[in-house]
């Protein structure tokens, strides 16, 4: 999963001497090799050493921007999209950091039972529970400052987004569908960024409500697909522990399940385009491109090989997420150019 470890119930965590615990340095970027030693646990809490998962947080924000721009027409200049993209690039560093910090604190006893997670900072006791909560509060304070200038409609969606991220670590204790719950704050991120452009467009008026709901539903379905694939990395541990998840619930039929979800996602993306009268370029890139990317991802991933699940988890953000964003982006530029020609 993008933000948390697999939650398990394997009994009491083994005693662990943090002073002799090695500091992991196998992230995607060598932050842990260059930062002062005291910073390393906090860099890791924010997952700055593992930027691949960041794309999963960032893509919905970009999707909201290009969706709003495609509806706003001449009200949105390309530079506004660039500025919005930079703003949410920075904001999502702290959104992801806060979510991961919270999840690591909640999951610390479980992380110590999982080889893939036991060297996380709180699990290895490089950061205490209290220090983790203080660090979380600091990140939330930064986010409050960043979000303060945004238009007022952003506030309720941002608040709801935070609430669902707070709920998420507990979900596998009571539902087989935590991936669906994870999709909700990511869908809410679409609305936060869409309203941030302040185009005076209501995304929930009589005309736009169906398309907005369809787009949010498509993001939830997409999250269910990629996170179920990702969850197969720890499937055997989760089955033994009795952990609830879609990967466990549908472990013998994951690819058929993801195929059904993909068809629904594509149908909903097409409906969003129909409701908003998108040009043919949207359907070619946003629907057709996403279809190709989903087919390749679901067909190519080897669910029995954790490295394959992790690889396609990362590639899916680029290909599937890129096409979803690209559809609205090309529609925006087509409409923007037609108005100025």
mmCIF file with all atom_site columns, N, CA, C and O in Angstrom, residues 125-177:
data_model
loop_
_atom_site.group_PDB
_atom_site.id
_atom_site.type_symbol
_atom_site.label_atom_id
_atom_site.label_alt_id
_atom_site.label_comp_id
_atom_site.label_asym_id
_atom_site.label_entity_id
_atom_site.label_seq_id
_atom_site.pdbx_PDB_ins_code
_atom_site.Cartn_x
_atom_site.Cartn_y
_atom_site.Cartn_z
_atom_site.occupancy
_atom_site.B_iso_or_equiv
_atom_site.pdbx_formal_charge
_atom_site.auth_seq_id
_atom_site.auth_comp_id
_atom_site.auth_asym_id
_atom_site.auth_atom_id
_atom_site.pdbx_PDB_model_num
ATOM 1   N N  . UNK A 1 125 ? 12.336  1.641  16.518 1.00 0.00 ? 125 UNK A N  1
ATOM 2   C CA . UNK A 1 125 ? 12.489  2.498  17.690 1.00 0.00 ? 125 UNK A CA 1
ATOM 3   C C  . UNK A 1 125 ? 13.565  3.571  17.519 1.00 0.00 ? 125 UNK A C  1
ATOM 4   O O  . UNK A 1 125 ? 14.146  4.040  18.489 1.00 0.00 ? 125 UNK A O  1
ATOM 5   N N  . UNK A 1 126 ? 13.814  3.963  16.284 1.00 0.00 ? 126 UNK A N  1
ATOM 6   C CA . UNK A 1 126 ? 14.669  5.121  16.044 1.00 0.00 ? 126 UNK A CA 1
ATOM 7   C C  . UNK A 1 126 ? 13.904  6.410  16.317 1.00 0.00 ? 126 UNK A C  1
ATOM 8   O O  . UNK A 1 126 ? 14.500  7.463  16.557 1.00 0.00 ? 126 UNK A O  1
ATOM 9   N N  . UNK A 1 127 ? 12.575  6.330  16.265 1.00 0.00 ? 127 UNK A N  1
ATOM 10  C CA . UNK A 1 127 ? 11.674  7.433  16.604 1.00 0.00 ? 127 UNK A CA 1
ATOM 11  C C  . UNK A 1 127 ? 10.645  6.881  17.575 1.00 0.00 ? 127 UNK A C  1
ATOM 12  O O  . UNK A 1 127 ? 10.056  5.821  17.331 1.00 0.00 ? 127 UNK A O  1
ATOM 13  N N  . UNK A 1 128 ? 10.421  7.582  18.676 1.00 0.00 ? 128 UNK A N  1
ATOM 14  C CA . UNK A 1 128 ? 9.433   7.117  19.652 1.00 0.00 ? 128 UNK A CA 1
ATOM 15  C C  . UNK A 1 128 ? 8.027   7.451  19.178 1.00 0.00 ? 128 UNK A C  1
ATOM 16  O O  . UNK A 1 128 ? 7.833   8.253  18.263 1.00 0.00 ? 128 UNK A O  1
ATOM 17  N N  . UNK A 1 129 ? 7.055   6.851  19.846 1.00 0.00 ? 129 UNK A N  1
ATOM 18  C CA . UNK A 1 129 ? 5.655   7.139  19.524 1.00 0.00 ? 129 UNK A CA 1
ATOM 19  C C  . UNK A 1 129 ? 5.360   8.625  19.695 1.00 0.00 ? 129 UNK A C  1
ATOM 20  O O  . UNK A 1 129 ? 4.732   9.252  18.834 1.00 0.00 ? 129 UNK A O  1
ATOM 21  N N  . UNK A 1 130 ? 5.819   9.201  20.786 1.00 0.00 ? 130 UNK A N  1
ATOM 22  C CA . UNK A 1 130 ? 5.584   10.629 21.031 1.00 0.00 ? 130 UNK A CA 1
ATOM 23  C C  . UNK A 1 130 ? 6.265   11.493 19.986 1.00 0.00 ? 130 UNK A C  1
ATOM 24  O O  . UNK A 1 130 ? 5.668   12.451 19.469 1.00 0.00 ? 130 UNK A O  1
ATOM 25  N N  . UNK A 1 131 ? 7.508   11.160 19.662 1.00 0.00 ? 131 UNK A N  1
ATOM 26  C CA . UNK A 1 131 ? 8.210   11.927 18.631 1.00 0.00 ? 131 UNK A CA 1
ATOM 27  C C  . UNK A 1 131 ? 7.492   11.828 17.293 1.00 0.00 ? 131 UNK A C  1
ATOM 28  O O  . UNK A 1 131 ? 7.422   12.797 16.534 1.00 0.00 ? 131 UNK A O  1
ATOM 29  N N  . UNK A 1 132 ? 6.947   10.652 17.006 1.00 0.00 ? 132 UNK A N  1
ATOM 30  C CA . UNK A 1 132 ? 6.199   10.483 15.767 1.00 0.00 ? 132 UNK A CA 1
ATOM 31  C C  . UNK A 1 132 ? 4.976   11.378 15.719 1.00 0.00 ? 132 UNK A C  1
ATOM 32  O O  . UNK A 1 132 ? 4.688   12.000 14.691 1.00 0.00 ? 132 UNK A O  1
ATOM 33  N N  . UNK A 1 133 ? 4.256   11.470 16.834 1.00 0.00 ? 133 UNK A N  1
ATOM 34  C CA . UNK A 1 133 ? 3.070   12.327 16.867 1.00 0.00 ? 133 UNK A CA 1
ATOM 35  C C  . UNK A 1 133 ? 3.448   13.810 16.774 1.00 0.00 ? 133 UNK A C  1
ATOM 36  O O  . UNK A 1 133 ? 2.742   14.596 16.134 1.00 0.00 ? 133 UNK A O  1
ATOM 37  N N  . UNK A 1 134 ? 4.540   14.192 17.395 1.00 0.00 ? 134 UNK A N  1
ATOM 38  C CA . UNK A 1 134 ? 5.001   15.582 17.297 1.00 0.00 ? 134 UNK A CA 1
ATOM 39  C C  . UNK A 1 134 ? 5.385   15.909 15.860 1.00 0.00 ? 134 UNK A C  1
ATOM 40  O O  . UNK A 1 134 ? 5.056   16.986 15.331 1.00 0.00 ? 134 UNK A O  1
ATOM 41  N N  . UNK A 1 135 ? 6.071   14.981 15.221 1.00 0.00 ? 135 UNK A N  1
ATOM 42  C CA . UNK A 1 135 ? 6.460   15.191 13.830 1.00 0.00 ? 135 UNK A CA 1
ATOM 43  C C  . UNK A 1 135 ? 5.227   15.266 12.932 1.00 0.00 ? 135 UNK A C  1
ATOM 44  O O  . UNK A 1 135 ? 5.170   16.073 11.993 1.00 0.00 ? 135 UNK A O  1
ATOM 45  N N  . UNK A 1 136 ? 4.229   14.457 13.207 1.00 0.00 ? 136 UNK A N  1
ATOM 46  C CA . UNK A 1 136 ? 2.970   14.531 12.466 1.00 0.00 ? 136 UNK A CA 1
ATOM 47  C C  . UNK A 1 136 ? 2.334   15.902 12.635 1.00 0.00 ? 136 UNK A C  1
ATOM 48  O O  . UNK A 1 136 ? 1.886   16.523 11.653 1.00 0.00 ? 136 UNK A O  1
ATOM 49  N N  . UNK A 1 137 ? 2.282   16.401 13.879 1.00 0.00 ? 137 UNK A N  1
ATOM 50  C CA . UNK A 1 137 ? 1.684   17.713 14.136 1.00 0.00 ? 137 UNK A CA 1
ATOM 51  C C  . UNK A 1 137 ? 2.424   18.807 13.378 1.00 0.00 ? 137 UNK A C  1
ATOM 52  O O  . UNK A 1 137 ? 1.808   19.752 12.847 1.00 0.00 ? 137 UNK A O  1
ATOM 53  N N  . UNK A 1 138 ? 3.750   18.697 13.293 1.00 0.00 ? 138 UNK A N  1
ATOM 54  C CA . UNK A 1 138 ? 4.530   19.699 12.569 1.00 0.00 ? 138 UNK A CA 1
ATOM 55  C C  . UNK A 1 138 ? 4.185   19.693 11.085 1.00 0.00 ? 138 UNK A C  1
ATOM 56  O O  . UNK A 1 138 ? 4.041   20.762 10.455 1.00 0.00 ? 138 UNK A O  1
ATOM 57  N N  . UNK A 1 139 ? 4.012   18.520 10.522 1.00 0.00 ? 139 UNK A N  1
ATOM 58  C CA . UNK A 1 139 ? 3.657   18.434 9.102  1.00 0.00 ? 139 UNK A CA 1
ATOM 59  C C  . UNK A 1 139 ? 2.242   18.968 8.848  1.00 0.00 ? 139 UNK A C  1
ATOM 60  O O  . UNK A 1 139 ? 1.989   19.640 7.838  1.00 0.00 ? 139 UNK A O  1
ATOM 61  N N  . UNK A 1 140 ? 1.335   18.677 9.753  1.00 0.00 ? 140 UNK A N  1
ATOM 62  C CA . UNK A 1 140 ? -0.027  19.200 9.607  1.00 0.00 ? 140 UNK A CA 1
ATOM 63  C C  . UNK A 1 140 ? -0.038  20.720 9.722  1.00 0.00 ? 140 UNK A C  1
ATOM 64  O O  . UNK A 1 140 ? -0.823  21.397 9.039  1.00 0.00 ? 140 UNK A O  1
ATOM 65  N N  . UNK A 1 141 ? 0.828   21.276 10.565 1.00 0.00 ? 141 UNK A N  1
ATOM 66  C CA . UNK A 1 141 ? 0.918   22.730 10.681 1.00 0.00 ? 141 UNK A CA 1
ATOM 67  C C  . UNK A 1 141 ? 1.401   23.344 9.375  1.00 0.00 ? 141 UNK A C  1
ATOM 68  O O  . UNK A 1 141 ? 0.895   24.393 8.930  1.00 0.00 ? 141 UNK A O  1
ATOM 69  N N  . UNK A 1 142 ? 2.372   22.706 8.739  1.00 0.00 ? 142 UNK A N  1
ATOM 70  C CA . UNK A 1 142 ? 2.843   23.188 7.437  1.00 0.00 ? 142 UNK A CA 1
ATOM 71  C C  . UNK A 1 142 ? 1.709   23.145 6.412  1.00 0.00 ? 142 UNK A C  1
ATOM 72  O O  . UNK A 1 142 ? 1.506   24.087 5.637  1.00 0.00 ? 142 UNK A O  1
ATOM 73  N N  . UNK A 1 143 ? 0.957   22.059 6.422  1.00 0.00 ? 143 UNK A N  1
ATOM 74  C CA . UNK A 1 143 ? -0.163  21.940 5.485  1.00 0.00 ? 143 UNK A CA 1
ATOM 75  C C  . UNK A 1 143 ? -1.225  23.003 5.737  1.00 0.00 ? 143 UNK A C  1
ATOM 76  O O  . UNK A 1 143 ? -1.815  23.543 4.791  1.00 0.00 ? 143 UNK A O  1
ATOM 77  N N  . UNK A 1 144 ? -1.486  23.301 7.001  1.00 0.00 ? 144 UNK A N  1
ATOM 78  C CA . UNK A 1 144 ? -2.467  24.345 7.324  1.00 0.00 ? 144 UNK A CA 1
ATOM 79  C C  . UNK A 1 144 ? -2.035  25.686 6.753  1.00 0.00 ? 144 UNK A C  1
ATOM 80  O O  . UNK A 1 144 ? -2.868  26.441 6.214  1.00 0.00 ? 144 UNK A O  1
ATOM 81  N N  . UNK A 1 145 ? -0.756  25.986 6.839  1.00 0.00 ? 145 UNK A N  1
ATOM 82  C CA . UNK A 1 145 ? -0.241  27.243 6.278  1.00 0.00 ? 145 UNK A CA 1
ATOM 83  C C  . UNK A 1 145 ? -0.344  27.220 4.753  1.00 0.00 ? 145 UNK A C  1
ATOM 84  O O  . UNK A 1 145 ? -0.741  28.212 4.129  1.00 0.00 ? 145 UNK A O  1
ATOM 85  N N  . UNK A 1 146 ? 0.009   26.096 4.139  1.00 0.00 ? 146 UNK A N  1
ATOM 86  C CA . UNK A 1 146 ? -0.045  26.000 2.686  1.00 0.00 ? 146 UNK A CA 1
ATOM 87  C C  . UNK A 1 146 ? -1.468  26.130 2.159  1.00 0.00 ? 146 UNK A C  1
ATOM 88  O O  . UNK A 1 146 ? -1.714  26.786 1.139  1.00 0.00 ? 146 UNK A O  1
ATOM 89  N N  . UNK A 1 147 ? -2.415  25.515 2.851  1.00 0.00 ? 147 UNK A N  1
ATOM 90  C CA . UNK A 1 147 ? -3.793  25.492 2.368  1.00 0.00 ? 147 UNK A CA 1
ATOM 91  C C  . UNK A 1 147 ? -4.578  26.760 2.708  1.00 0.00 ? 147 UNK A C  1
ATOM 92  O O  . UNK A 1 147 ? -5.649  26.984 2.136  1.00 0.00 ? 147 UNK A O  1
ATOM 93  N N  . UNK A 1 148 ? -4.062  27.551 3.616  1.00 0.00 ? 148 UNK A N  1
ATOM 94  C CA . UNK A 1 148 ? -4.810  28.728 4.066  1.00 0.00 ? 148 UNK A CA 1
ATOM 95  C C  . UNK A 1 148 ? -5.228  29.666 2.924  1.00 0.00 ? 148 UNK A C  1
ATOM 96  O O  . UNK A 1 148 ? -6.363  30.165 2.920  1.00 0.00 ? 148 UNK A O  1
ATOM 97  N N  . UNK A 1 149 ? -4.372  29.941 1.921  1.00 0.00 ? 149 UNK A N  1
ATOM 98  C CA . UNK A 1 149 ? -4.790  30.872 0.860  1.00 0.00 ? 149 UNK A CA 1
ATOM 99  C C  . UNK A 1 149 ? -5.756  30.280 -0.158 1.00 0.00 ? 149 UNK A C  1
ATOM 100 O O  . UNK A 1 149 ? -6.252  31.025 -1.023 1.00 0.00 ? 149 UNK A O  1
ATOM 101 N N  . UNK A 1 150 ? -6.018  28.987 -0.103 1.00 0.00 ? 150 UNK A N  1
ATOM 102 C CA . UNK A 1 150 ? -6.881  28.376 -1.108 1.00 0.00 ? 150 UNK A CA 1
ATOM 103 C C  . UNK A 1 150 ? -8.322  28.865 -0.976 1.00 0.00 ? 150 UNK A C  1
ATOM 104 O O  . UNK A 1 150 ? -8.767  29.260 0.106  1.00 0.00 ? 150 UNK A O  1
ATOM 105 N N  . UNK A 1 151 ? -9.086  28.845 -2.073 1.00 0.00 ? 151 UNK A N  1
ATOM 106 C CA . UNK A 1 151 ? -10.505 29.255 -2.010 1.00 0.00 ? 151 UNK A CA 1
ATOM 107 C C  . UNK A 1 151 ? -11.267 28.428 -0.980 1.00 0.00 ? 151 UNK A C  1
ATOM 108 O O  . UNK A 1 151 ? -10.950 27.251 -0.737 1.00 0.00 ? 151 UNK A O  1
ATOM 109 N N  . UNK A 1 152 ? -12.294 29.051 -0.382 1.00 0.00 ? 152 UNK A N  1
ATOM 110 C CA . UNK A 1 152 ? -12.996 28.396 0.731  1.00 0.00 ? 152 UNK A CA 1
ATOM 111 C C  . UNK A 1 152 ? -13.612 27.050 0.385  1.00 0.00 ? 152 UNK A C  1
ATOM 112 O O  . UNK A 1 152 ? -13.691 26.166 1.262  1.00 0.00 ? 152 UNK A O  1
ATOM 113 N N  . UNK A 1 153 ? -14.063 26.777 -0.867 1.00 0.00 ? 153 UNK A N  1
ATOM 114 C CA . UNK A 1 153 ? -14.638 25.440 -1.117 1.00 0.00 ? 153 UNK A CA 1
ATOM 115 C C  . UNK A 1 153 ? -13.648 24.308 -0.922 1.00 0.00 ? 153 UNK A C  1
ATOM 116 O O  . UNK A 1 153 ? -14.053 23.154 -0.777 1.00 0.00 ? 153 UNK A O  1
ATOM 117 N N  . UNK A 1 154 ? -12.351 24.609 -0.919 1.00 0.00 ? 154 UNK A N  1
ATOM 118 C CA . UNK A 1 154 ? -11.350 23.553 -0.720 1.00 0.00 ? 154 UNK A CA 1
ATOM 119 C C  . UNK A 1 154 ? -11.374 23.005 0.707  1.00 0.00 ? 154 UNK A C  1
ATOM 120 O O  . UNK A 1 154 ? -11.025 21.837 0.935  1.00 0.00 ? 154 UNK A O  1
ATOM 121 N N  . UNK A 1 155 ? -11.753 23.849 1.668  1.00 0.00 ? 155 UNK A N  1
ATOM 122 C CA . UNK A 1 155 ? -11.610 23.491 3.082  1.00 0.00 ? 155 UNK A CA 1
ATOM 123 C C  . UNK A 1 155 ? -12.370 22.230 3.482  1.00 0.00 ? 155 UNK A C  1
ATOM 124 O O  . UNK A 1 155 ? -11.786 21.330 4.109  1.00 0.00 ? 155 UNK A O  1
ATOM 125 N N  . UNK A 1 156 ? -13.663 22.092 3.172  1.00 0.00 ? 156 UNK A N  1
ATOM 126 C CA . UNK A 1 156 ? -14.365 20.880 3.623  1.00 0.00 ? 156 UNK A CA 1
ATOM 127 C C  . UNK A 1 156 ? -13.823 19.611 2.983  1.00 0.00 ? 156 UNK A C  1
ATOM 128 O O  . UNK A 1 156 ? -13.762 18.562 3.640  1.00 0.00 ? 156 UNK A O  1
ATOM 129 N N  . UNK A 1 157 ? -13.398 19.703 1.733  1.00 0.00 ? 157 UNK A N  1
ATOM 130 C CA . UNK A 1 157 ? -12.853 18.515 1.076  1.00 0.00 ? 157 UNK A CA 1
ATOM 131 C C  . UNK A 1 157 ? -11.492 18.154 1.647  1.00 0.00 ? 157 UNK A C  1
ATOM 132 O O  . UNK A 1 157 ? -11.170 16.976 1.815  1.00 0.00 ? 157 UNK A O  1
ATOM 133 N N  . UNK A 1 158 ? -10.671 19.155 1.954  1.00 0.00 ? 158 UNK A N  1
ATOM 134 C CA . UNK A 1 158 ? -9.371  18.897 2.553  1.00 0.00 ? 158 UNK A CA 1
ATOM 135 C C  . UNK A 1 158 ? -9.526  18.286 3.946  1.00 0.00 ? 158 UNK A C  1
ATOM 136 O O  . UNK A 1 158 ? -8.779  17.368 4.329  1.00 0.00 ? 158 UNK A O  1
ATOM 137 N N  . UNK A 1 159 ? -10.501 18.777 4.707  1.00 0.00 ? 159 UNK A N  1
ATOM 138 C CA . UNK A 1 159 ? -10.752 18.234 6.041  1.00 0.00 ? 159 UNK A CA 1
ATOM 139 C C  . UNK A 1 159 ? -11.214 16.784 5.968  1.00 0.00 ? 159 UNK A C  1
ATOM 140 O O  . UNK A 1 159 ? -10.742 15.924 6.720  1.00 0.00 ? 159 UNK A O  1
ATOM 141 N N  . UNK A 1 160 ? -12.127 16.510 5.049  1.00 0.00 ? 160 UNK A N  1
ATOM 142 C CA . UNK A 1 160 ? -12.605 15.136 4.875  1.00 0.00 ? 160 UNK A CA 1
ATOM 143 C C  . UNK A 1 160 ? -11.480 14.220 4.402  1.00 0.00 ? 160 UNK A C  1
ATOM 144 O O  . UNK A 1 160 ? -11.389 13.062 4.834  1.00 0.00 ? 160 UNK A O  1
ATOM 145 N N  . UNK A 1 161 ? -10.624 14.738 3.543  1.00 0.00 ? 161 UNK A N  1
ATOM 146 C CA . UNK A 1 161 ? -9.484  13.961 3.069  1.00 0.00 ? 161 UNK A CA 1
ATOM 147 C C  . UNK A 1 161 ? -8.598  13.536 4.241  1.00 0.00 ? 161 UNK A C  1
ATOM 148 O O  . UNK A 1 161 ? -8.202  12.372 4.361  1.00 0.00 ? 161 UNK A O  1
ATOM 149 N N  . UNK A 1 162 ? -8.296  14.483 5.122  1.00 0.00 ? 162 UNK A N  1
ATOM 150 C CA . UNK A 1 162 ? -7.485  14.166 6.290  1.00 0.00 ? 162 UNK A CA 1
ATOM 151 C C  . UNK A 1 162 ? -8.148  13.148 7.194  1.00 0.00 ? 162 UNK A C  1
ATOM 152 O O  . UNK A 1 162 ? -7.488  12.257 7.747  1.00 0.00 ? 162 UNK A O  1
ATOM 153 N N  . UNK A 1 163 ? -9.464  13.257 7.350  1.00 0.00 ? 163 UNK A N  1
ATOM 154 C CA . UNK A 1 163 ? -10.182 12.318 8.212  1.00 0.00 ? 163 UNK A CA 1
ATOM 155 C C  . UNK A 1 163 ? -10.103 10.892 7.670  1.00 0.00 ? 163 UNK A C  1
ATOM 156 O O  . UNK A 1 163 ? -9.930  9.930  8.432  1.00 0.00 ? 163 UNK A O  1
ATOM 157 N N  . UNK A 1 164 ? -10.216 10.738 6.359  1.00 0.00 ? 164 UNK A N  1
ATOM 158 C CA . UNK A 1 164 ? -10.149 9.396  5.784  1.00 0.00 ? 164 UNK A CA 1
ATOM 159 C C  . UNK A 1 164 ? -8.735  8.823  5.848  1.00 0.00 ? 164 UNK A C  1
ATOM 160 O O  . UNK A 1 164 ? -8.558  7.613  6.025  1.00 0.00 ? 164 UNK A O  1
ATOM 161 N N  . UNK A 1 165 ? -7.715  9.690  5.691  1.00 0.00 ? 165 UNK A N  1
ATOM 162 C CA . UNK A 1 165 ? -6.349  9.200  5.871  1.00 0.00 ? 165 UNK A CA 1
ATOM 163 C C  . UNK A 1 165 ? -6.122  8.742  7.315  1.00 0.00 ? 165 UNK A C  1
ATOM 164 O O  . UNK A 1 165 ? -5.398  7.778  7.564  1.00 0.00 ? 165 UNK A O  1
ATOM 165 N N  . UNK A 1 166 ? -6.748  9.429  8.258  1.00 0.00 ? 166 UNK A N  1
ATOM 166 C CA . UNK A 1 166 ? -6.619  9.025  9.662  1.00 0.00 ? 166 UNK A CA 1
ATOM 167 C C  . UNK A 1 166 ? -7.321  7.690  9.919  1.00 0.00 ? 166 UNK A C  1
ATOM 168 O O  . UNK A 1 166 ? -6.861  6.859  10.712 1.00 0.00 ? 166 UNK A O  1
ATOM 169 N N  . UNK A 1 167 ? -8.437  7.472  9.238  1.00 0.00 ? 167 UNK A N  1
ATOM 170 C CA . UNK A 1 167 ? -9.200  6.233  9.406  1.00 0.00 ? 167 UNK A CA 1
ATOM 171 C C  . UNK A 1 167 ? -8.515  5.039  8.759  1.00 0.00 ? 167 UNK A C  1
ATOM 172 O O  . UNK A 1 167 ? -8.581  3.910  9.276  1.00 0.00 ? 167 UNK A O  1
ATOM 173 N N  . UNK A 1 168 ? -7.842  5.274  7.667  1.00 0.00 ? 168 UNK A N  1
ATOM 174 C CA . UNK A 1 168 ? -7.349  4.191  6.818  1.00 0.00 ? 168 UNK A CA 1
ATOM 175 C C  . UNK A 1 168 ? -6.548  3.100  7.541  1.00 0.00 ? 168 UNK A C  1
ATOM 176 O O  . UNK A 1 168 ? -6.784  1.906  7.286  1.00 0.00 ? 168 UNK A O  1
ATOM 177 N N  . UNK A 1 169 ? -5.592  3.417  8.439  1.00 0.00 ? 169 UNK A N  1
ATOM 178 C CA . UNK A 1 169 ? -4.807  2.338  9.049  1.00 0.00 ? 169 UNK A CA 1
ATOM 179 C C  . UNK A 1 169 ? -5.631  1.317  9.823  1.00 0.00 ? 169 UNK A C  1
ATOM 180 O O  . UNK A 1 169 ? -5.188  0.185  10.017 1.00 0.00 ? 169 UNK A O  1
ATOM 181 N N  . UNK A 1 170 ? -6.821  1.708  10.252 1.00 0.00 ? 170 UNK A N  1
ATOM 182 C CA . UNK A 1 170 ? -7.642  0.815  11.070 1.00 0.00 ? 170 UNK A CA 1
ATOM 183 C C  . UNK A 1 170 ? -8.563  -0.069 10.225 1.00 0.00 ? 170 UNK A C  1
ATOM 184 O O  . UNK A 1 170 ? -9.208  -0.974 10.759 1.00 0.00 ? 170 UNK A O  1
ATOM 185 N N  . UNK A 1 171 ? -8.625  0.208  8.919  1.00 0.00 ? 171 UNK A N  1
ATOM 186 C CA . UNK A 1 171 ? -9.701  -0.374 8.112  1.00 0.00 ? 171 UNK A CA 1
ATOM 187 C C  . UNK A 1 171 ? -9.627  -1.887 7.980  1.00 0.00 ? 171 UNK A C  1
ATOM 188 O O  . UNK A 1 171 ? -10.663 -2.559 7.963  1.00 0.00 ? 171 UNK A O  1
ATOM 189 N N  . UNK A 1 172 ? -8.430  -2.439 7.879  1.00 0.00 ? 172 UNK A N  1
ATOM 190 C CA . UNK A 1 172 ? -8.345  -3.886 7.681  1.00 0.00 ? 172 UNK A CA 1
ATOM 191 C C  . UNK A 1 172 ? -8.746  -4.667 8.916  1.00 0.00 ? 172 UNK A C  1
ATOM 192 O O  . UNK A 1 172 ? -8.802  -5.895 8.887  1.00 0.00 ? 172 UNK A O  1
ATOM 193 N N  . UNK A 1 173 ? -9.037  -3.957 9.980  1.00 0.00 ? 173 UNK A N  1
ATOM 194 C CA . UNK A 1 173 ? -9.556  -4.646 11.157 1.00 0.00 ? 173 UNK A CA 1
ATOM 195 C C  . UNK A 1 173 ? -11.050 -4.943 11.027 1.00 0.00 ? 173 UNK A C  1
ATOM 196 O O  . UNK A 1 173 ? -11.570 -5.793 11.734 1.00 0.00 ? 173 UNK A O  1
ATOM 197 N N  . UNK A 1 174 ? -11.747 -4.201 10.135 1.00 0.00 ? 174 UNK A N  1
ATOM 198 C CA . UNK A 1 174 ? -13.200 -4.371 10.108 1.00 0.00 ? 174 UNK A CA 1
ATOM 199 C C  . UNK A 1 174 ? -13.802 -4.481 8.708  1.00 0.00 ? 174 UNK A C  1
ATOM 200 O O  . UNK A 1 174 ? -15.013 -4.637 8.585  1.00 0.00 ? 174 UNK A O  1
ATOM 201 N N  . UNK A 1 175 ? -12.998 -4.435 7.657  1.00 0.00 ? 175 UNK A N  1
ATOM 202 C CA . UNK A 1 175 ? -13.568 -4.553 6.315  1.00 0.00 ? 175 UNK A CA 1
ATOM 203 C C  . UNK A 1 175 ? -12.613 -5.273 5.386  1.00 0.00 ? 175 UNK A C  1
ATOM 204 O O  . UNK A 1 175 ? -11.385 -5.180 5.545  1.00 0.00 ? 175 UNK A O  1
ATOM 205 N N  . UNK A 1 176 ? -13.173 -5.997 4.432  1.00 0.00 ? 176 UNK A N  1
ATOM 206 C CA . UNK A 1 176 ? -12.368 -6.639 3.396  1.00 0.00 ? 176 UNK A CA 1
ATOM 207 C C  . UNK A 1 176 ? -11.998 -5.669 2.279  1.00 0.00 ? 176 UNK A C  1
ATOM 208 O O  . UNK A 1 176 ? -11.291 -6.056 1.347  1.00 0.00 ? 176 UNK A O  1
ATOM 209 N N  . UNK A 1 177 ? -12.454 -4.429 2.381  1.00 0.00 ? 177 UNK A N  1
ATOM 210 C CA . UNK A 1 177 ? -12.275 -3.485 1.279  1.00 0.00 ? 177 UNK A CA 1
ATOM 211 C C  . UNK A 1 177 ? -11.550 -2.207 1.716  1.00 0.00 ? 177 UNK A C  1
ATOM 212 O O  . UNK A 1 177 ? -12.014 -1.093 1.438  1.00 0.00 ? 177 UNK A O  1
#
